[in-house]
CSV table of N, CA and C in Angstrom, one decimal:
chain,number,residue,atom,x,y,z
A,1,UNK,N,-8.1,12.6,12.7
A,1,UNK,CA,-8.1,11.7,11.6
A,1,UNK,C,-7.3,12.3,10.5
A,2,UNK,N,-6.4,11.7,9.7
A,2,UNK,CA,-5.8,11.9,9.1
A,2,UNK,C,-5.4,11.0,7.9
A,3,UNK,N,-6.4,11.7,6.8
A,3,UNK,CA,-6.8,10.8,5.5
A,3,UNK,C,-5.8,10.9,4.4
A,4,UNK,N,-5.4,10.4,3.6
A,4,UNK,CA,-4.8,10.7,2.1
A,4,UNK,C,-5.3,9.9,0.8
A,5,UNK,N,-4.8,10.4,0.2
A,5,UNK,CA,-6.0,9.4,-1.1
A,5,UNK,C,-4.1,8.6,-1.9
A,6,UNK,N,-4.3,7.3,-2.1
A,6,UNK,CA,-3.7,6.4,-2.3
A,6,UNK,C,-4.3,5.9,-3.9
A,7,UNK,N,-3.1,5.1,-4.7
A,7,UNK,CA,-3.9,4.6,-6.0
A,7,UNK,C,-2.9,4.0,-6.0
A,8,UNK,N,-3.1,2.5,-6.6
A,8,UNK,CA,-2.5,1.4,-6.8
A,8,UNK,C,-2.8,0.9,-8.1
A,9,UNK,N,-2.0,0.5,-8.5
A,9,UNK,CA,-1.5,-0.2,-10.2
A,9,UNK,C,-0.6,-1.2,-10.1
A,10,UNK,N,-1.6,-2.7,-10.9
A,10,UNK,CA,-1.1,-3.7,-10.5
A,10,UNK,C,-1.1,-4.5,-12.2
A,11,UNK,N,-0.3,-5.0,-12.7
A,11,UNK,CA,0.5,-5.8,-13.9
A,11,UNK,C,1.2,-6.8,-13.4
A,12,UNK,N,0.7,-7.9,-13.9
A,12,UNK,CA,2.1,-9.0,-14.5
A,12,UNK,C,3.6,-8.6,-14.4
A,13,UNK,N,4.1,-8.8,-13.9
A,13,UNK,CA,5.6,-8.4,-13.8
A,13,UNK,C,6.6,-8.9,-15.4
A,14,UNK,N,7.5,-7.8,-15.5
A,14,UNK,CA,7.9,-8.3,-17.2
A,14,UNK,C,9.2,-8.5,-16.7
A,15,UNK,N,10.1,-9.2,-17.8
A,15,UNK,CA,11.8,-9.6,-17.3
A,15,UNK,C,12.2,-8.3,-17.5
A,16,UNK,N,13.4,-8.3,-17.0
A,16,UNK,CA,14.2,-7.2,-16.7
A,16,UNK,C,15.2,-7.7,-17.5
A,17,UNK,N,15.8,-6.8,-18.8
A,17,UNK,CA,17.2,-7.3,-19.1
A,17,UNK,C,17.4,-8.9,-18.8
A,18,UNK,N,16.5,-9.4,-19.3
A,18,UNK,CA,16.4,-10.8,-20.4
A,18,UNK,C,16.2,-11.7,-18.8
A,19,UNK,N,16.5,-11.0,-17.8
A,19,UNK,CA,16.0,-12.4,-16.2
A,19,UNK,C,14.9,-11.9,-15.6
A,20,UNK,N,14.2,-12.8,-14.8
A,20,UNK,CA,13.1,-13.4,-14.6
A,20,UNK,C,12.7,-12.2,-13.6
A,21,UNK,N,11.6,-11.9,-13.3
A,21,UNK,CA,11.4,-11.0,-12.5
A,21,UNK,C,11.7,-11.8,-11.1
A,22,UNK,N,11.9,-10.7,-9.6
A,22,UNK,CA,11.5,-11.8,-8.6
A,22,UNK,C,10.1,-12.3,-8.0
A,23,UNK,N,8.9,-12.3,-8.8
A,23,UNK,CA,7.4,-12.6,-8.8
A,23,UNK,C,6.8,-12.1,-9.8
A,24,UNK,N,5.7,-12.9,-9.6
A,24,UNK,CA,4.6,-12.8,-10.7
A,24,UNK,C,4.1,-11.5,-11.1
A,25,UNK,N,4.3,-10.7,-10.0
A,25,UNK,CA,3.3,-9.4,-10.4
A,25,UNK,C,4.0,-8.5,-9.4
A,26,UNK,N,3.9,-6.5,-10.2
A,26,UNK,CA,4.2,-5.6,-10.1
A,26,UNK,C,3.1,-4.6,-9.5
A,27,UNK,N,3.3,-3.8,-8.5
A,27,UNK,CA,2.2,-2.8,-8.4
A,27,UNK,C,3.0,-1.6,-7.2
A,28,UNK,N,2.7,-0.7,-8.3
A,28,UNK,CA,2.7,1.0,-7.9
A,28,UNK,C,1.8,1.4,-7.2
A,29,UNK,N,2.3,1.2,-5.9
A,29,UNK,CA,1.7,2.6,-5.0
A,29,UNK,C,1.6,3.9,-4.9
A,30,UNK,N,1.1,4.6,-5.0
A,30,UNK,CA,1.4,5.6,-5.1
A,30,UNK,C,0.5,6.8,-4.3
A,31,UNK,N,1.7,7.4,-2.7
A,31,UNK,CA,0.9,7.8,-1.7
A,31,UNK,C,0.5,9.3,-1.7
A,32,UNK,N,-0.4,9.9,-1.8
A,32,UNK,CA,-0.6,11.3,-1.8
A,32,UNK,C,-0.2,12.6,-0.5
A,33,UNK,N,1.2,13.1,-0.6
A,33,UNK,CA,2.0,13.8,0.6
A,33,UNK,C,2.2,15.1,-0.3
A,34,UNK,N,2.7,15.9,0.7
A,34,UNK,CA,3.4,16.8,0.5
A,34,UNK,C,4.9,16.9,0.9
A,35,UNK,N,5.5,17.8,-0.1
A,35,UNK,CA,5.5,18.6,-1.4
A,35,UNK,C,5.2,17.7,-2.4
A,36,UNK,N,5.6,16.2,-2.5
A,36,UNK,CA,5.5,15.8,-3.7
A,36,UNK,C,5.0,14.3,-2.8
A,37,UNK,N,4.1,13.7,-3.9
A,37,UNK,CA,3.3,12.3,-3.6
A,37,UNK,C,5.2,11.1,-3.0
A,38,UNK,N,4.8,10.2,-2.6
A,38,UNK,CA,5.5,8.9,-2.3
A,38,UNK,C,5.1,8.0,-2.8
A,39,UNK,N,6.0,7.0,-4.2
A,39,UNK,CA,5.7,6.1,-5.1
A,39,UNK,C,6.6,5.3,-4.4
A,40,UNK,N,6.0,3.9,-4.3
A,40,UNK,CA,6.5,3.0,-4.1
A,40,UNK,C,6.3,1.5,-4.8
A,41,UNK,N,7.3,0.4,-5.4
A,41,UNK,CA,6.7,-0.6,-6.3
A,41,UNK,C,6.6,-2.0,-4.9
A,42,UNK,N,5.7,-2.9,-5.5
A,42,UNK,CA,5.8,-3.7,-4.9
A,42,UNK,C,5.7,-4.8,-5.6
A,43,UNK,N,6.8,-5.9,-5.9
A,43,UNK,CA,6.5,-7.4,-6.2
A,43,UNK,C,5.8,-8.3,-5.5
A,44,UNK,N,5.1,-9.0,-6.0
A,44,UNK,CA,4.0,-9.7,-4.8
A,44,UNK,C,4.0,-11.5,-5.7
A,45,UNK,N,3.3,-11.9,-4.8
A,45,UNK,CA,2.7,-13.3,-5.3
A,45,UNK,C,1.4,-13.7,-5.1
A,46,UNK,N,0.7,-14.9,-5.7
A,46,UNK,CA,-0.7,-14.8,-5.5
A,46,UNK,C,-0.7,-14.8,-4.2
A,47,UNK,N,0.1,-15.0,-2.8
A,47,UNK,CA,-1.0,-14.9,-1.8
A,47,UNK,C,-0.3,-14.0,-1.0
A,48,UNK,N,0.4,-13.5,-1.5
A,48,UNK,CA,1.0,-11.4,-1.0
A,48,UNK,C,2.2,-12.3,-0.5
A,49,UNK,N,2.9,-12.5,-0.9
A,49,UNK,CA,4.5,-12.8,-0.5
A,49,UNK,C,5.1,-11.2,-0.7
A,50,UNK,N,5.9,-10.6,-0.7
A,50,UNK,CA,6.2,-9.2,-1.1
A,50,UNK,C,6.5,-7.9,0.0
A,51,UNK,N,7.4,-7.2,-0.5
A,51,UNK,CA,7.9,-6.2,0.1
A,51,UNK,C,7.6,-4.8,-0.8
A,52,UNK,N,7.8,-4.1,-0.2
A,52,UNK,CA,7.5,-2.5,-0.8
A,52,UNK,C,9.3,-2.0,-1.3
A,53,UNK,N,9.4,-1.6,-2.3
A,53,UNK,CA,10.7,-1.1,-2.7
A,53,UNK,C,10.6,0.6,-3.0
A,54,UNK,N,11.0,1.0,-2.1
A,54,UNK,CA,10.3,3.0,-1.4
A,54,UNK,C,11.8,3.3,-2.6
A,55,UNK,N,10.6,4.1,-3.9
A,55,UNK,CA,11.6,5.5,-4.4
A,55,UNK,C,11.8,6.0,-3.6
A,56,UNK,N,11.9,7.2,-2.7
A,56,UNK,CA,12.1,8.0,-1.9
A,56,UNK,C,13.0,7.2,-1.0
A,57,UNK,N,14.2,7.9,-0.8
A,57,UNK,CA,15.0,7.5,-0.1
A,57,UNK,C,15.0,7.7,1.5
A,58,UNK,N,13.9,8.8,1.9
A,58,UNK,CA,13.9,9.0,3.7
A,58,UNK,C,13.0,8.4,4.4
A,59,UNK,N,13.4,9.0,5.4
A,59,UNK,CA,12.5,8.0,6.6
A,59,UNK,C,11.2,8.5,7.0
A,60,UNK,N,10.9,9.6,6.3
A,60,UNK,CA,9.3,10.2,6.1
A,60,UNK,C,8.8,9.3,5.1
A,61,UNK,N,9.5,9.2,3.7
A,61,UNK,CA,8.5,8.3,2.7
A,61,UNK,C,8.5,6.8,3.2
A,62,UNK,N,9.5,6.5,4.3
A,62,UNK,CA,9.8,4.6,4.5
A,62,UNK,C,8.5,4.4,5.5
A,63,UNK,N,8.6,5.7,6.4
A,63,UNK,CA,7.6,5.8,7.5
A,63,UNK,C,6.0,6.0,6.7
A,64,UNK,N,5.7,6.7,6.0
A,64,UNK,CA,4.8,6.7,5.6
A,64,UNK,C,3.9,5.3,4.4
A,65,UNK,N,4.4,4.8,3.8
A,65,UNK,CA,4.5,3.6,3.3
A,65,UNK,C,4.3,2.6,4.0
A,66,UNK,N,4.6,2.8,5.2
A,66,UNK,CA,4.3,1.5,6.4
A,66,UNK,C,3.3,1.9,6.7
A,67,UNK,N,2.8,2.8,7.4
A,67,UNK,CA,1.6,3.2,7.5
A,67,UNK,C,0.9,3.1,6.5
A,68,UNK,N,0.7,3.6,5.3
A,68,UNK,CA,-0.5,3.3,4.1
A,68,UNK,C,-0.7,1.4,4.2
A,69,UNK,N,0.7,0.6,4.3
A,69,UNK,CA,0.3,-0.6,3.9
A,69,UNK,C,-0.7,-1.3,5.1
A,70,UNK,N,0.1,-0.5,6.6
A,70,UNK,CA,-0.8,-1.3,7.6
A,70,UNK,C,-2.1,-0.8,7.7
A,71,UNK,N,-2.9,0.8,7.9
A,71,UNK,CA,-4.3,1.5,7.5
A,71,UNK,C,-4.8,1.1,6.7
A,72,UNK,N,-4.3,0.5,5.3
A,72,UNK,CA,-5.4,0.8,3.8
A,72,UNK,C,-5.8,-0.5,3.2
A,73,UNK,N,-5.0,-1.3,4.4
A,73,UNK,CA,-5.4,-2.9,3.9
A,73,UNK,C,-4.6,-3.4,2.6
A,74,UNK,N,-3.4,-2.6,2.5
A,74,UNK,CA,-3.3,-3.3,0.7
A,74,UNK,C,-2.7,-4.6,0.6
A,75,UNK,N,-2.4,-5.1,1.3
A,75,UNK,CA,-2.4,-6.5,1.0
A,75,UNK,C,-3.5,-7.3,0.3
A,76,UNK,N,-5.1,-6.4,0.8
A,76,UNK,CA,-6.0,-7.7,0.5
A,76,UNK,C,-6.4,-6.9,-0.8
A,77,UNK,N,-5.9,-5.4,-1.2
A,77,UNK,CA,-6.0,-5.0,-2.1
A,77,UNK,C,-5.4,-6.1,-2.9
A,78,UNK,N,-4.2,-6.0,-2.9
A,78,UNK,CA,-3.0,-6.9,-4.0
A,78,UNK,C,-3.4,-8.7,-4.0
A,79,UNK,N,-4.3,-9.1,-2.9
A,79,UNK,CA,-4.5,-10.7,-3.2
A,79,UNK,C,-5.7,-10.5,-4.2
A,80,UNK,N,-6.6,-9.2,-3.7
A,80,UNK,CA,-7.6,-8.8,-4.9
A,80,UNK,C,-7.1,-9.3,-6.2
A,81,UNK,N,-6.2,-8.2,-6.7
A,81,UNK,CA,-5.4,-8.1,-7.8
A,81,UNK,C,-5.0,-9.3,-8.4
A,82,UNK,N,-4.1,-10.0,-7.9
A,82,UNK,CA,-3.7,-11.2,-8.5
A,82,UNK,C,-4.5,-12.2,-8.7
A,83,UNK,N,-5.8,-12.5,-7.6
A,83,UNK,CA,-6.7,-13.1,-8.6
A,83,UNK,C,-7.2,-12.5,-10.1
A,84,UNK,N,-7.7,-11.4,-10.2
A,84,UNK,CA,-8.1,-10.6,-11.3
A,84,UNK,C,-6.8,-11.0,-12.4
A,85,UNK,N,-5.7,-11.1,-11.8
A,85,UNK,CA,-4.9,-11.1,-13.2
A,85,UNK,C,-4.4,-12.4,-13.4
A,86,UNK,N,-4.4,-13.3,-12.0
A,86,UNK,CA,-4.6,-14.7,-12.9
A,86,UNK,C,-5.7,-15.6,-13.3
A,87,UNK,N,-6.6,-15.0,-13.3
A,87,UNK,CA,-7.9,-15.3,-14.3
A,87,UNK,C,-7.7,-14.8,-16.0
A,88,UNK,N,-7.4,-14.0,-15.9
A,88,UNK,CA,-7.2,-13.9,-16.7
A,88,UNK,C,-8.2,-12.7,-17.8
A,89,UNK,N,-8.7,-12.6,-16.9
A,89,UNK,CA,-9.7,-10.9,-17.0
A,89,UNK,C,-9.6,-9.8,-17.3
A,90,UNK,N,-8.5,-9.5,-16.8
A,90,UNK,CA,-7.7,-8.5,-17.7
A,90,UNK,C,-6.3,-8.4,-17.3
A,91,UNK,N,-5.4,-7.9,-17.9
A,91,UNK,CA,-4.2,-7.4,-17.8
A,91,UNK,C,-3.2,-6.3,-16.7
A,92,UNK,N,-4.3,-5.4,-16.5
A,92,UNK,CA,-4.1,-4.6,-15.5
A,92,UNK,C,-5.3,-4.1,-14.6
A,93,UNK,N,-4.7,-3.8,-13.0
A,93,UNK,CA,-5.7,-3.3,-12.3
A,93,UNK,C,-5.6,-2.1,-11.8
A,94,UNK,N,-6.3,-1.5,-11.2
A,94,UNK,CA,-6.4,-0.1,-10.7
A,94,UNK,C,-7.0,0.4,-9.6
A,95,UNK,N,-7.1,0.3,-8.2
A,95,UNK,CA,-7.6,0.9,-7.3
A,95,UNK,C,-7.1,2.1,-7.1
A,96,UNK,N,-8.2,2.7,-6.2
A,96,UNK,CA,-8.2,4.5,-5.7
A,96,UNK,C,-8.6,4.5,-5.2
A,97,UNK,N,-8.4,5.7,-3.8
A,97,UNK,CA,-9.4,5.9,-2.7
A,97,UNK,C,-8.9,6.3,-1.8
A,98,UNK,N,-9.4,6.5,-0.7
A,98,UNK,CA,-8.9,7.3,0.4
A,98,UNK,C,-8.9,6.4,1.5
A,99,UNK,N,-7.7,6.7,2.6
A,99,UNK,CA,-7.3,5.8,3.6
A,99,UNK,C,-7.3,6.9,4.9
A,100,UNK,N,-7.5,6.3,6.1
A,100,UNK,CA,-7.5,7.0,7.0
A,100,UNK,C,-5.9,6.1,7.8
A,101,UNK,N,-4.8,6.9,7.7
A,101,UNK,CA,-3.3,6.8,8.4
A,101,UNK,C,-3.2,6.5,10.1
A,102,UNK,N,-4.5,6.8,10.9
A,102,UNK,CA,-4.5,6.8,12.1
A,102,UNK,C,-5.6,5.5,12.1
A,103,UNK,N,-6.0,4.6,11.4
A,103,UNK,CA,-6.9,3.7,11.7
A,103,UNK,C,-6.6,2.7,12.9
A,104,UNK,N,-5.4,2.3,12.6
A,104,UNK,CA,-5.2,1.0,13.8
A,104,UNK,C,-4.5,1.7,15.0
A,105,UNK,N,-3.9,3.0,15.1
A,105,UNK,CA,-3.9,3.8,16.1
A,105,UNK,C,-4.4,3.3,17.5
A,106,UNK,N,-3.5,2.3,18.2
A,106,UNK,CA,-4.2,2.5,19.7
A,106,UNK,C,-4.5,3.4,20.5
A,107,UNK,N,-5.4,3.1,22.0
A,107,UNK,CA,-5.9,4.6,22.2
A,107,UNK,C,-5.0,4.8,23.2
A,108,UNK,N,-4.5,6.1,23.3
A,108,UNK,CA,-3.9,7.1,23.9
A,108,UNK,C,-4.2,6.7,25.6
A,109,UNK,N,-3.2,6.7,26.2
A,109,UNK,CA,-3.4,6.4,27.5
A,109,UNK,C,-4.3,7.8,28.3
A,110,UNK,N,-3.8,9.0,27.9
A,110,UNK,CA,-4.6,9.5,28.0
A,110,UNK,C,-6.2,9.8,28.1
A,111,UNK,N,-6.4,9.2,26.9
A,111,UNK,CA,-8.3,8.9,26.5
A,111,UNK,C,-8.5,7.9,27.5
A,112,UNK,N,-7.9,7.0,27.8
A,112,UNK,CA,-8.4,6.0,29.0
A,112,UNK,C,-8.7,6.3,30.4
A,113,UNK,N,-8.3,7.2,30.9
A,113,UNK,CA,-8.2,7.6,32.4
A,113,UNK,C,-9.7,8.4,32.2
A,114,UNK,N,-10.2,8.2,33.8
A,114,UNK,CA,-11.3,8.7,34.5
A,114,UNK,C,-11.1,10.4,34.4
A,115,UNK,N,-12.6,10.9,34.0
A,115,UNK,CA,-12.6,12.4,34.1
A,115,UNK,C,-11.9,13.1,35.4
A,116,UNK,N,-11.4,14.0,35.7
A,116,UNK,CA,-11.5,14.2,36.9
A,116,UNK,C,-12.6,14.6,37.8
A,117,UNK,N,-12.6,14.8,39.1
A,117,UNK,CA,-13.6,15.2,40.1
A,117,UNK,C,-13.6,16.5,40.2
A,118,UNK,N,-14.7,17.1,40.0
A,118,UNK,CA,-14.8,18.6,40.1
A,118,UNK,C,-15.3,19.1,41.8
């Protein structure tokens, strides 16, 4: 099993240099690795339209990021979120917690086969 602790930060999306964002709303992932964590933003819409836009430019932070989004559920984190912020409840959200990276993990062809006969 192989856990990391993950935090997400989610805002209303603001214009950039006077144009429109491309969605309603912004949120920072932000994945707990070594040497240094993997921040990733994500634009979304109320019902998770949205891609992950990976600071980290390799294929350890692209690879890891795919994994946090498929294990940690954050999608239903972020449909969470966008209801909370189009109600109007508050302004910003904040989840934290810990994810297990091997969750949807199929089983090993190995673990499947019969003990052997002694």
């Amino acid at each position: 099993m192989h856990k990391t602790r993950i935090e997400i930060r989610a805002v209303k999306a603001a214009e950039i240099d006077g144009a429109a964002p491309p969605a309603r709303y912004v949120a920072r992932l932000s994945i707990e690795a070594l040497p240094a964590p993997v921040v990733t933003f994500i634009y979304f819409e109320t019902g998770y339209q949205g891609a992950p836009l990976t600071a980290q430019e390799t294929d350890s932070a692209r690879g890891l990021v795919f994994r946090a989004l498929v294990a940690g559920s954050i999608r239903e984190m972020l449909r969470v979120a966008a209801r909370r912020l189009d109600s109007g409840a508050t302004e910003k959200i904040k989840f934290s917690g810990l994810i297990d990276l091997d969750r949807r993990r199929p089983p090993r062809a190995i673990d499947a086969l019969p003990a052997p006969a002694v």
